[in-house]
Amino acid sequence: MTANQIVVLLSELAQKDRIVIVSIHQPRSELFRVFNQIAIMSCGELVFCGQPEEMVNFFSSCGYECPEYCNPFDLYVDLTSVDTRSTEREVETFDRVKAIRCAYEESDIYQRMLDNIEGARQQRERHPVPFKSKESPSDLCKLLVLLRRNTKNLLRNRIGILMRLFQNLIFGLFIAFFLMKLHEDVLKGAIQDRIGVIYQTMGGTPYTGMLNAVALFPALRAISDQESADGLYEKWHMLLAYIIHILPLSIISVVFFTTFLYWTVGMFPDLIRFICYTAVVLVPHVVGELLALVLLGIIQNPNIVNSAVALFNIAGILVGSGFLRSSQEMPELFQWLSYLTFQKYGCELLVVTEFYGLNFTCGEKPSNPGTGVHPCIFSNGIQFIEDGYPGAVSRYTLDFLMLYAFLPALVILGIISFSIRDYIAHR
């Protein structure tokens, strides 16, 4: 069936001003009339070349009629093959092939072929081979072809689509089910619960992106390794096509997640802030997948990539988020390292987005009546921001720019990674 589909496709291409030359082994009988010309060679000699109808008549005139329900291809290839299992059979079959070849050279079919060749030689203006272009397709053309192919393959994979669209939403269901509703009372966890939502958002979404890459990209990487070895394109073309075709699904998946979680748990009720929250959450999800792709360019084993991305994410949360330890209290080395983590900018943005403008209550009684010390250090969100992330409000736009700068940076690193992979493969 596969051979039939391929030959029919090539036949359609041949009807669109293309020259198609096919070497085929043991084709099915239905393909007999698909070919315009059929040539059979044996022992380096042309035994027959002509149209399918001429082929049947020629072999019949030689005394080899094609029985009913017999595949002409199989019969005529057998008749023109030399059997080398024994000396007697080799001499017998060689003489048969020679007789068929001599009969062909004396036939009208052979003479017409010679006349066509001679007529083509005498033409002053020869028609060029109808190739569209002699140049290699541009990088953009190759990228578009790969993008179209990846998109079609993705649309056929319904499980893959569902996984991409709803995995973040399922993650959000767990958070919402555990948290239920955010409070404004500090004694009921108003600050702690909001920090927990931000922590889970920044720490969990990179894993869903990483799982997508580890599950789906190695198969495409194997295809790109084979096709790039044949010179069809560079390995980074496949990487870039993959990144482009996943972006719409990643955006939809994150929107599902943030729409459900944001309004269900009762975060700051403002549409602009919800849009900012969604824009921030999109980055760690995509970064998790891009980081996995970068590592897949230099590491063959997906399980090692899985572990490496997890360690990078944990390190980024510890150093950059400011949740485990305030950035002002960290050693200076870790303070500098925090600027290299997307978690630093994402957490600052989410803290400002959620806490700016909030006012907290603090119950009715102090937790320690003996001392008269009230546990509520913060009465509003601005106080919490300035205590844990001083200056974050003024850096809001800069943090957005720095956060989104990680996306093109990782894409460039991925291209470099797969270019190195391509260079090593061609050495």
Tab-separated table of C-alpha atoms in Angstrom:
chain	number	residue	atom	x	y	z
A	1	MET	CA	0.000	0.000	0.000
A	2	THR	CA	2.815	2.383	0.853
A	3	ALA	CA	4.568	1.700	-2.457
A	4	ASN	CA	1.281	2.269	-4.280
A	5	GLN	CA	0.702	5.621	-2.580
A	6	ILE	CA	4.258	6.762	-3.287
A	7	VAL	CA	4.154	5.811	-6.975
A	8	VAL	CA	0.722	7.413	-7.465
A	9	LEU	CA	2.052	10.599	-5.876
A	10	LEU	CA	5.102	10.547	-8.151
A	11	SER	CA	2.821	10.002	-11.126
A	12	GLU	CA	0.844	13.104	-10.176
A	13	LEU	CA	4.076	15.066	-9.930
A	14	ALA	CA	5.151	13.793	-13.363
A	15	GLN	CA	1.966	15.250	-14.813
A	16	LYS	CA	2.953	18.696	-13.517
A	17	ASP	CA	5.975	19.322	-15.776
A	18	ARG	CA	8.407	17.257	-13.743
A	19	ILE	CA	10.665	14.417	-14.813
A	20	VAL	CA	10.440	11.492	-12.384
A	21	ILE	CA	12.819	8.534	-12.696
A	22	VAL	CA	11.969	5.646	-10.370
A	23	SER	CA	13.914	2.491	-9.640
A	24	ILE	CA	11.406	0.094	-8.120
A	25	HIS	CA	11.646	-3.491	-6.875
A	26	GLN	CA	8.736	-5.915	-7.240
A	27	PRO	CA	5.853	-3.431	-7.601
A	28	ARG	CA	2.210	-4.494	-7.332
A	29	SER	CA	0.286	-5.187	-10.518
A	30	GLU	CA	-2.035	-2.167	-10.127
A	31	LEU	CA	0.937	0.095	-10.748
A	32	PHE	CA	1.623	-1.390	-14.155
A	33	ARG	CA	-0.414	1.220	-16.050
A	34	VAL	CA	0.687	4.138	-13.847
A	35	PHE	CA	4.121	4.341	-15.510
A	36	ASN	CA	4.548	6.176	-18.822
A	37	GLN	CA	7.709	4.281	-19.724
A	38	ILE	CA	9.136	1.057	-18.301
A	39	ALA	CA	12.753	-0.019	-18.718
A	40	ILE	CA	14.205	-3.383	-17.706
A	41	MET	CA	17.939	-3.902	-17.429
A	42	SER	CA	19.843	-7.145	-16.950
A	43	CYS	CA	23.582	-7.744	-16.774
A	44	GLY	CA	24.174	-4.076	-17.543
A	45	GLU	CA	22.213	-4.242	-20.820
A	46	LEU	CA	18.893	-2.641	-21.727
A	47	VAL	CA	16.489	-5.530	-22.303
A	48	PHE	CA	13.345	-3.480	-22.868
A	49	CYS	CA	12.216	0.156	-22.782
A	50	GLY	CA	8.740	1.201	-23.812
A	51	GLN	CA	5.179	1.817	-22.762
A	52	PRO	CA	3.348	-0.719	-20.549
A	53	GLU	CA	1.038	-1.850	-23.384
A	54	GLU	CA	4.031	-2.330	-25.699
A	55	MET	CA	5.745	-4.368	-23.010
A	56	VAL	CA	2.950	-6.980	-22.877
A	57	ASN	CA	2.777	-7.266	-26.671
A	58	PHE	CA	6.551	-7.504	-27.013
A	59	PHE	CA	7.011	-10.366	-24.551
A	60	SER	CA	3.992	-12.136	-26.027
A	61	SER	CA	5.623	-11.978	-29.472
A	62	CYS	CA	8.731	-13.542	-27.916
A	63	GLY	CA	6.633	-16.494	-26.753
A	64	TYR	CA	6.188	-15.371	-23.126
A	65	GLU	CA	2.531	-14.488	-22.733
A	66	CYS	CA	1.397	-13.128	-19.381
A	67	PRO	CA	-1.089	-15.540	-17.796
A	68	GLU	CA	-4.330	-14.211	-16.355
A	69	TYR	CA	-4.141	-12.998	-12.731
A	70	CYS	CA	-0.349	-12.804	-12.990
A	71	ASN	CA	1.622	-9.668	-12.161
A	72	PRO	CA	3.398	-8.592	-15.406
A	73	PHE	CA	6.192	-6.992	-13.407
A	74	ASP	CA	7.038	-10.201	-11.585
A	75	LEU	CA	6.855	-12.316	-14.749
A	76	TYR	CA	9.017	-10.103	-16.955
A	77	VAL	CA	11.631	-9.421	-14.244
A	78	ASP	CA	11.922	-13.176	-13.698
A	79	LEU	CA	12.300	-13.780	-17.441
A	80	THR	CA	15.108	-11.221	-17.717
A	81	SER	CA	17.026	-12.345	-14.607
A	82	VAL	CA	20.082	-14.631	-14.668
A	83	ASP	CA	19.921	-17.591	-12.272
A	84	THR	CA	23.410	-18.241	-10.846
A	85	ARG	CA	22.559	-21.185	-8.573
A	86	SER	CA	24.179	-23.606	-11.004
A	87	THR	CA	26.258	-23.453	-14.171
A	88	GLU	CA	23.525	-25.048	-16.270
A	89	ARG	CA	20.865	-22.638	-15.013
A	90	GLU	CA	23.165	-19.645	-15.481
A	91	VAL	CA	23.908	-20.564	-19.118
A	92	GLU	CA	20.233	-21.277	-19.837
A	93	THR	CA	18.886	-18.063	-18.314
A	94	PHE	CA	21.706	-15.958	-19.790
A	95	ASP	CA	20.870	-17.249	-23.286
A	96	ARG	CA	17.211	-16.456	-22.679
A	97	VAL	CA	18.008	-12.890	-21.620
A	98	LYS	CA	20.280	-12.490	-24.651
A	99	ALA	CA	17.520	-13.730	-26.985
A	100	ILE	CA	15.020	-11.264	-25.492
A	101	ARG	CA	17.519	-8.419	-25.802
A	102	CYS	CA	18.257	-9.236	-29.433
A	103	ALA	CA	14.517	-9.449	-30.184
A	104	TYR	CA	14.051	-6.028	-28.586
A	105	GLU	CA	16.868	-4.460	-30.612
A	106	GLU	CA	15.218	-5.756	-33.807
A	107	SER	CA	11.744	-4.493	-32.835
A	108	ASP	CA	9.935	-1.356	-33.922
A	109	ILE	CA	9.832	-0.213	-30.279
A	110	TYR	CA	13.620	-0.027	-30.147
A	111	GLN	CA	13.812	1.761	-33.487
A	112	ARG	CA	11.297	4.411	-32.368
A	113	MET	CA	13.355	4.999	-29.248
A	114	LEU	CA	16.499	5.555	-31.361
A	115	ASP	CA	14.598	7.928	-33.657
A	116	ASN	CA	13.366	9.940	-30.668
A	117	ILE	CA	16.900	10.186	-29.310
A	118	GLU	CA	18.272	11.313	-32.660
A	119	GLY	CA	15.470	13.837	-33.111
A	120	ALA	CA	16.193	15.303	-29.689
A	121	ARG	CA	19.890	15.618	-30.532
A	122	GLN	CA	19.147	17.547	-33.743
A	123	GLN	CA	16.972	20.120	-32.037
A	124	ARG	CA	18.697	23.479	-31.947
A	125	GLU	CA	16.724	24.718	-28.959
A	126	ARG	CA	16.514	22.020	-26.393
A	127	HIS	CA	13.982	22.386	-23.647
A	128	PRO	CA	15.662	22.664	-20.265
A	129	VAL	CA	14.897	20.225	-17.510
A	130	PRO	CA	11.848	21.819	-15.856
A	131	PHE	CA	13.278	22.313	-12.388
A	132	LYS	CA	11.737	25.255	-10.574
A	133	SER	CA	15.105	26.394	-9.268
A	134	LYS	CA	18.670	25.215	-9.387
A	135	GLU	CA	19.430	26.888	-6.079
A	136	SER	CA	18.895	25.319	-2.673
A	137	PRO	CA	15.688	26.546	-0.990
A	138	SER	CA	16.150	29.428	1.413
A	139	ASP	CA	16.172	28.971	5.190
A	140	LEU	CA	12.709	30.525	5.337
A	141	CYS	CA	11.363	28.050	2.766
A	142	LYS	CA	12.800	25.091	4.679
A	143	LEU	CA	11.408	26.463	7.921
A	144	LEU	CA	7.916	26.838	6.438
A	145	VAL	CA	7.942	23.272	5.109
A	146	LEU	CA	9.004	21.887	8.498
A	147	LEU	CA	6.472	24.071	10.285
A	148	ARG	CA	3.671	22.823	8.041
A	149	ARG	CA	4.720	19.211	8.551
A	150	ASN	CA	5.039	19.548	12.334
A	151	THR	CA	1.632	21.211	12.536
A	152	LYS	CA	-0.022	18.430	10.527
A	153	ASN	CA	1.611	15.759	12.680
A	154	LEU	CA	0.511	17.555	15.833
A	155	LEU	CA	-3.083	17.813	14.632
A	156	ARG	CA	-3.101	14.039	14.088
A	157	ASN	CA	-1.910	13.489	17.671
A	158	ARG	CA	-5.055	14.201	19.676
A	159	ILE	CA	-3.564	12.958	22.926
A	160	GLY	CA	-0.620	15.315	22.468
A	161	ILE	CA	-2.961	18.272	21.874
A	162	LEU	CA	-5.075	17.463	24.932
A	163	MET	CA	-1.948	17.062	27.044
A	164	ARG	CA	-0.631	20.443	25.983
A	165	LEU	CA	-3.922	22.280	26.440
A	166	PHE	CA	-5.071	20.892	29.771
A	167	GLN	CA	-2.022	19.857	31.797
A	168	ASN	CA	-1.633	23.340	33.272
A	169	LEU	CA	-5.360	23.491	33.972
A	170	ILE	CA	-5.177	20.199	35.892
A	171	PHE	CA	-2.272	21.632	37.874
A	172	GLY	CA	-4.432	24.671	38.646
A	173	LEU	CA	-7.256	22.409	39.842
A	174	PHE	CA	-4.964	20.933	42.491
A	175	ILE	CA	-3.916	24.390	43.702
A	176	ALA	CA	-7.491	25.711	43.807
A	177	PHE	CA	-8.821	22.574	45.531
A	178	PHE	CA	-6.145	22.837	48.230
A	179	LEU	CA	-6.391	26.604	48.705
A	180	MET	CA	-10.134	27.135	48.103
A	181	LYS	CA	-10.239	30.927	48.720
A	182	LEU	CA	-7.807	33.719	49.517
A	183	HIS	CA	-8.523	35.838	52.606
A	184	GLU	CA	-7.665	39.413	53.513
A	185	ASP	CA	-7.055	38.524	57.175
A	186	VAL	CA	-3.370	38.091	57.925
A	187	LEU	CA	-4.200	35.653	60.720
A	188	LYS	CA	-5.980	33.445	58.187
A	189	GLY	CA	-3.019	33.350	55.829
A	190	ALA	CA	-3.712	36.328	53.580
A	191	ILE	CA	-0.003	36.846	52.860
A	192	GLN	CA	1.179	33.256	53.157
A	193	ASP	CA	-1.495	31.894	50.827
A	194	ARG	CA	-0.782	34.471	48.149
A	195	ILE	CA	2.929	33.742	48.342
A	196	GLY	CA	2.062	30.056	48.031
A	197	VAL	CA	0.079	30.671	44.827
A	198	ILE	CA	2.953	32.703	43.353
A	199	TYR	CA	5.473	30.061	44.392
A	200	GLN	CA	3.474	27.229	42.808
A	201	THR	CA	2.860	29.281	39.681
A	202	MET	CA	6.522	30.107	39.138
A	203	GLY	CA	7.832	26.732	40.308
A	204	GLY	CA	5.319	24.360	38.705
A	205	THR	CA	4.678	25.681	35.201
A	206	PRO	CA	8.291	25.135	33.982
A	207	TYR	CA	7.845	21.425	34.673
A	208	THR	CA	4.792	21.162	32.397
A	209	GLY	CA	6.740	22.831	29.597
A	210	MET	CA	9.732	20.571	30.184
A	211	LEU	CA	7.538	17.436	30.108
A	212	ASN	CA	6.176	18.468	26.694
A	213	ALA	CA	9.653	18.796	25.202
A	214	VAL	CA	10.970	15.569	26.734
A	215	ALA	CA	7.915	13.609	25.585
A	216	LEU	CA	7.507	14.976	22.051
A	217	PHE	CA	10.766	16.422	20.731
A	218	PRO	CA	13.187	13.419	20.811
A	219	ALA	CA	11.242	11.771	17.958
A	220	LEU	CA	11.559	14.956	15.871
A	221	ARG	CA	15.222	15.203	16.831
A	222	ALA	CA	15.819	11.704	15.432
A	223	ILE	CA	14.111	12.713	12.175
A	224	SER	CA	16.161	15.900	11.929
A	225	ASP	CA	19.381	13.942	12.569
A	226	GLN	CA	18.607	11.680	9.619
A	227	GLU	CA	17.316	14.332	7.225
A	228	SER	CA	20.036	16.852	8.025
A	229	ALA	CA	22.618	14.122	7.350
A	230	ASP	CA	21.063	13.878	3.866
A	231	GLY	CA	21.577	17.625	3.421
A	232	LEU	CA	17.896	18.577	3.383
A	233	TYR	CA	18.224	21.211	6.113
A	234	GLU	CA	20.150	22.111	9.240
A	235	LYS	CA	19.190	20.649	12.612
A	236	TRP	CA	18.290	24.057	14.030
A	237	HIS	CA	15.623	24.449	11.342
A	238	MET	CA	13.653	21.640	12.989
A	239	LEU	CA	14.198	23.233	16.398
A	240	LEU	CA	12.890	26.613	15.253
A	241	ALA	CA	9.895	25.051	13.476
A	242	TYR	CA	9.047	23.136	16.653
A	243	ILE	CA	9.243	26.270	18.799
A	244	ILE	CA	7.007	28.270	16.453
A	245	HIS	CA	4.337	25.582	16.206
A	246	ILE	CA	4.103	25.071	19.998
A	247	LEU	CA	3.716	28.743	20.917
A	248	PRO	CA	-0.049	29.050	20.153
A	249	LEU	CA	-0.824	25.924	22.189
A	250	SER	CA	1.372	27.116	25.050
A	251	ILE	CA	-0.453	30.446	25.144
A	252	ILE	CA	-3.873	28.757	25.129
A	253	SER	CA	-2.792	26.320	27.849
A	254	VAL	CA	-1.536	29.109	30.120
A	255	VAL	CA	-4.699	31.168	29.528
A	256	PHE	CA	-6.826	28.181	30.596
A	257	PHE	CA	-4.698	27.829	33.735
A	258	THR	CA	-4.637	31.491	34.763
A	259	THR	CA	-8.307	32.129	33.936
A	260	PHE	CA	-9.411	29.315	36.194
A	261	LEU	CA	-6.940	29.848	39.037
A	262	TYR	CA	-6.966	33.646	39.174
A	263	TRP	CA	-10.706	34.111	39.493
A	264	THR	CA	-11.440	30.909	41.408
A	265	VAL	CA	-9.134	31.557	44.372
A	266	GLY	CA	-9.991	35.265	44.407
A	267	MET	CA	-6.819	37.099	43.456
A	268	PHE	CA	-6.851	40.887	42.924
A	269	PRO	CA	-10.083	41.517	40.983
A	270	ASP	CA	-8.804	43.614	38.122
A	271	LEU	CA	-8.749	42.712	34.416
A	272	ILE	CA	-5.473	44.524	33.670
A	273	ARG	CA	-3.746	42.725	36.525
A	274	PHE	CA	-5.140	39.407	35.317
A	275	ILE	CA	-3.638	40.060	31.867
A	276	CYS	CA	-0.293	40.946	33.471
A	277	TYR	CA	-0.479	37.801	35.615
A	278	THR	CA	-1.124	35.670	32.505
A	279	ALA	CA	1.705	37.348	30.599
A	280	VAL	CA	4.122	36.621	33.439
A	281	VAL	CA	3.038	32.981	33.915
A	282	LEU	CA	3.481	32.287	30.204
A	283	VAL	CA	7.236	32.854	30.423
A	284	PRO	CA	8.207	30.135	32.961
A	285	HIS	CA	6.070	27.602	31.081
A	286	VAL	CA	7.786	28.378	27.755
A	287	VAL	CA	11.205	28.732	29.398
A	288	GLY	CA	10.887	25.225	30.858
A	289	GLU	CA	10.321	23.814	27.385
A	290	LEU	CA	13.018	25.935	25.734
A	291	LEU	CA	15.568	24.977	28.373
A	292	ALA	CA	14.784	21.303	27.765
A	293	LEU	CA	15.217	21.844	24.012
A	294	VAL	CA	18.601	23.508	24.536
A	295	LEU	CA	19.799	20.540	26.578
A	296	LEU	CA	18.340	18.022	24.109
A	297	GLY	CA	20.695	19.468	21.518
A	298	ILE	CA	23.766	18.346	23.466
A	299	ILE	CA	22.398	15.537	25.683
A	300	GLN	CA	21.045	12.427	24.009
A	301	ASN	CA	19.216	10.894	26.974
A	302	PRO	CA	15.847	12.641	27.710
A	303	ASN	CA	15.870	11.370	31.312
A	304	ILE	CA	19.084	13.273	32.007
A	305	VAL	CA	17.530	16.388	30.451
A	306	ASN	CA	14.492	15.907	32.675
A	307	SER	CA	16.661	15.865	35.802
A	308	ALA	CA	18.830	18.781	34.647
A	309	VAL	CA	15.849	21.069	33.990
A	310	ALA	CA	14.395	20.161	37.385
A	311	LEU	CA	17.662	21.066	39.114
A	312	PHE	CA	17.940	24.360	37.216
A	313	ASN	CA	14.377	25.232	38.178
A	314	ILE	CA	14.920	24.399	41.852
A	315	ALA	CA	18.129	26.433	41.920
A	316	GLY	CA	16.370	29.371	40.285
A	317	ILE	CA	13.549	29.295	42.824
A	318	LEU	CA	15.983	29.135	45.750
A	319	VAL	CA	18.237	31.932	44.511
A	320	GLY	CA	15.871	34.212	42.629
A	321	SER	CA	12.419	34.052	44.196
A	322	GLY	CA	13.253	35.520	47.596
A	323	PHE	CA	10.792	33.152	49.268
A	324	LEU	CA	13.274	30.935	51.106
A	325	ARG	CA	15.584	33.781	52.009
A	326	SER	CA	15.302	37.499	51.402
A	327	SER	CA	17.554	38.789	48.640
A	328	GLN	CA	18.993	41.410	51.005
A	329	GLU	CA	20.133	38.691	53.432
A	330	MET	CA	21.720	36.389	50.856
A	331	PRO	CA	25.489	36.351	50.285
A	332	GLU	CA	26.598	38.796	47.623
A	333	LEU	CA	27.492	35.993	45.211
A	334	PHE	CA	23.928	34.661	45.290
A	335	GLN	CA	22.557	38.160	44.900
A	336	TRP	CA	24.487	38.511	41.634
A	337	LEU	CA	23.452	35.028	40.528
A	338	SER	CA	19.794	35.880	41.108
A	339	TYR	CA	19.925	38.301	38.174
A	340	LEU	CA	20.546	35.298	35.892
A	341	THR	CA	17.284	33.600	36.930
A	342	PHE	CA	13.914	34.309	35.361
A	343	GLN	CA	12.329	33.510	38.758
A	344	LYS	CA	13.677	36.765	40.217
A	345	TYR	CA	11.849	38.931	37.694
A	346	GLY	CA	8.747	36.749	37.531
A	347	CYS	CA	8.286	36.619	41.307
A	348	GLU	CA	8.769	40.371	41.682
A	349	LEU	CA	6.189	40.985	38.966
A	350	LEU	CA	3.634	38.624	40.484
A	351	VAL	CA	4.158	40.026	43.993
A	352	VAL	CA	3.564	43.574	42.768
A	353	THR	CA	0.629	42.506	40.591
A	354	GLU	CA	-1.116	40.806	43.504
A	355	PHE	CA	-0.093	42.819	46.581
A	356	TYR	CA	-0.016	46.405	45.277
A	357	GLY	CA	-3.146	48.184	46.537
A	358	LEU	CA	-4.265	45.394	48.904
A	359	ASN	CA	-5.334	46.208	52.465
A	360	PHE	CA	-5.191	43.511	55.154
A	361	THR	CA	-7.176	42.938	58.307
A	362	CYS	CA	-5.739	41.323	61.390
A	363	GLY	CA	-8.438	39.608	63.406
A	364	GLU	CA	-9.778	41.003	66.665
A	365	LYS	CA	-7.306	39.892	69.332
A	366	PRO	CA	-3.510	39.878	69.563
A	367	SER	CA	-1.916	36.440	69.489
A	368	ASN	CA	0.031	37.101	72.717
A	369	PRO	CA	-2.044	39.161	75.199
A	370	GLY	CA	0.703	38.956	77.854
A	371	THR	CA	3.128	41.013	75.806
A	372	GLY	CA	0.595	42.999	73.844
A	373	VAL	CA	2.573	42.345	70.660
A	374	HIS	CA	0.318	42.121	67.638
A	375	PRO	CA	1.314	39.581	64.953
A	376	CYS	CA	0.240	41.775	62.038
A	377	ILE	CA	3.386	43.449	60.780
A	378	PHE	CA	1.787	44.472	57.469
A	379	SER	CA	-1.503	46.308	57.159
A	380	ASN	CA	-1.320	46.640	53.365
A	381	GLY	CA	0.391	45.086	50.376
A	382	ILE	CA	2.782	47.974	49.719
A	383	GLN	CA	4.423	47.432	53.081
A	384	PHE	CA	5.004	43.766	52.251
A	385	ILE	CA	6.447	44.654	48.822
A	386	GLU	CA	8.869	47.218	50.215
A	387	ASP	CA	9.940	44.870	52.994
A	388	GLY	CA	10.691	41.833	50.824
A	389	TYR	CA	11.253	43.376	47.389
A	390	PRO	CA	12.300	47.017	47.881
A	391	GLY	CA	11.930	49.061	44.714
A	392	ALA	CA	9.973	46.354	42.880
A	393	VAL	CA	7.121	48.733	42.048
A	394	SER	CA	9.460	51.128	40.238
A	395	ARG	CA	11.118	48.219	38.400
A	396	TYR	CA	7.846	46.767	37.099
A	397	THR	CA	8.409	47.608	33.411
A	398	LEU	CA	12.112	46.718	33.570
A	399	ASP	CA	11.283	43.359	35.164
A	400	PHE	CA	8.872	42.614	32.324
A	401	LEU	CA	11.542	43.358	29.733
A	402	MET	CA	14.141	41.283	31.561
A	403	LEU	CA	11.717	38.377	31.974
A	404	TYR	CA	10.810	38.243	28.286
A	405	ALA	CA	14.467	38.605	27.309
A	406	PHE	CA	14.943	35.002	28.458
A	407	LEU	CA	12.826	33.734	25.541
A	408	PRO	CA	14.973	34.970	22.603
A	409	ALA	CA	18.110	34.219	24.610
A	410	LEU	CA	17.128	30.558	25.001
A	411	VAL	CA	16.096	30.339	21.343
A	412	ILE	CA	19.556	31.580	20.338
A	413	LEU	CA	21.173	29.117	22.743
A	414	GLY	CA	19.069	26.354	21.209
A	415	ILE	CA	20.197	27.282	17.690
A	416	ILE	CA	23.819	27.272	18.873
A	417	SER	CA	23.286	23.941	20.633
A	418	PHE	CA	21.861	22.245	17.553
A	419	SER	CA	24.451	23.866	15.282
A	420	ILE	CA	27.134	22.287	17.487
A	421	ARG	CA	25.248	18.977	17.236
A	422	ASP	CA	25.215	19.365	13.449
A	423	TYR	CA	28.945	20.154	13.363
A	424	ILE	CA	29.819	17.118	15.488
A	425	ALA	CA	27.677	14.856	13.305
A	426	HIS	CA	29.419	16.014	10.111
A	427	ARG	CA	32.965	15.568	11.436
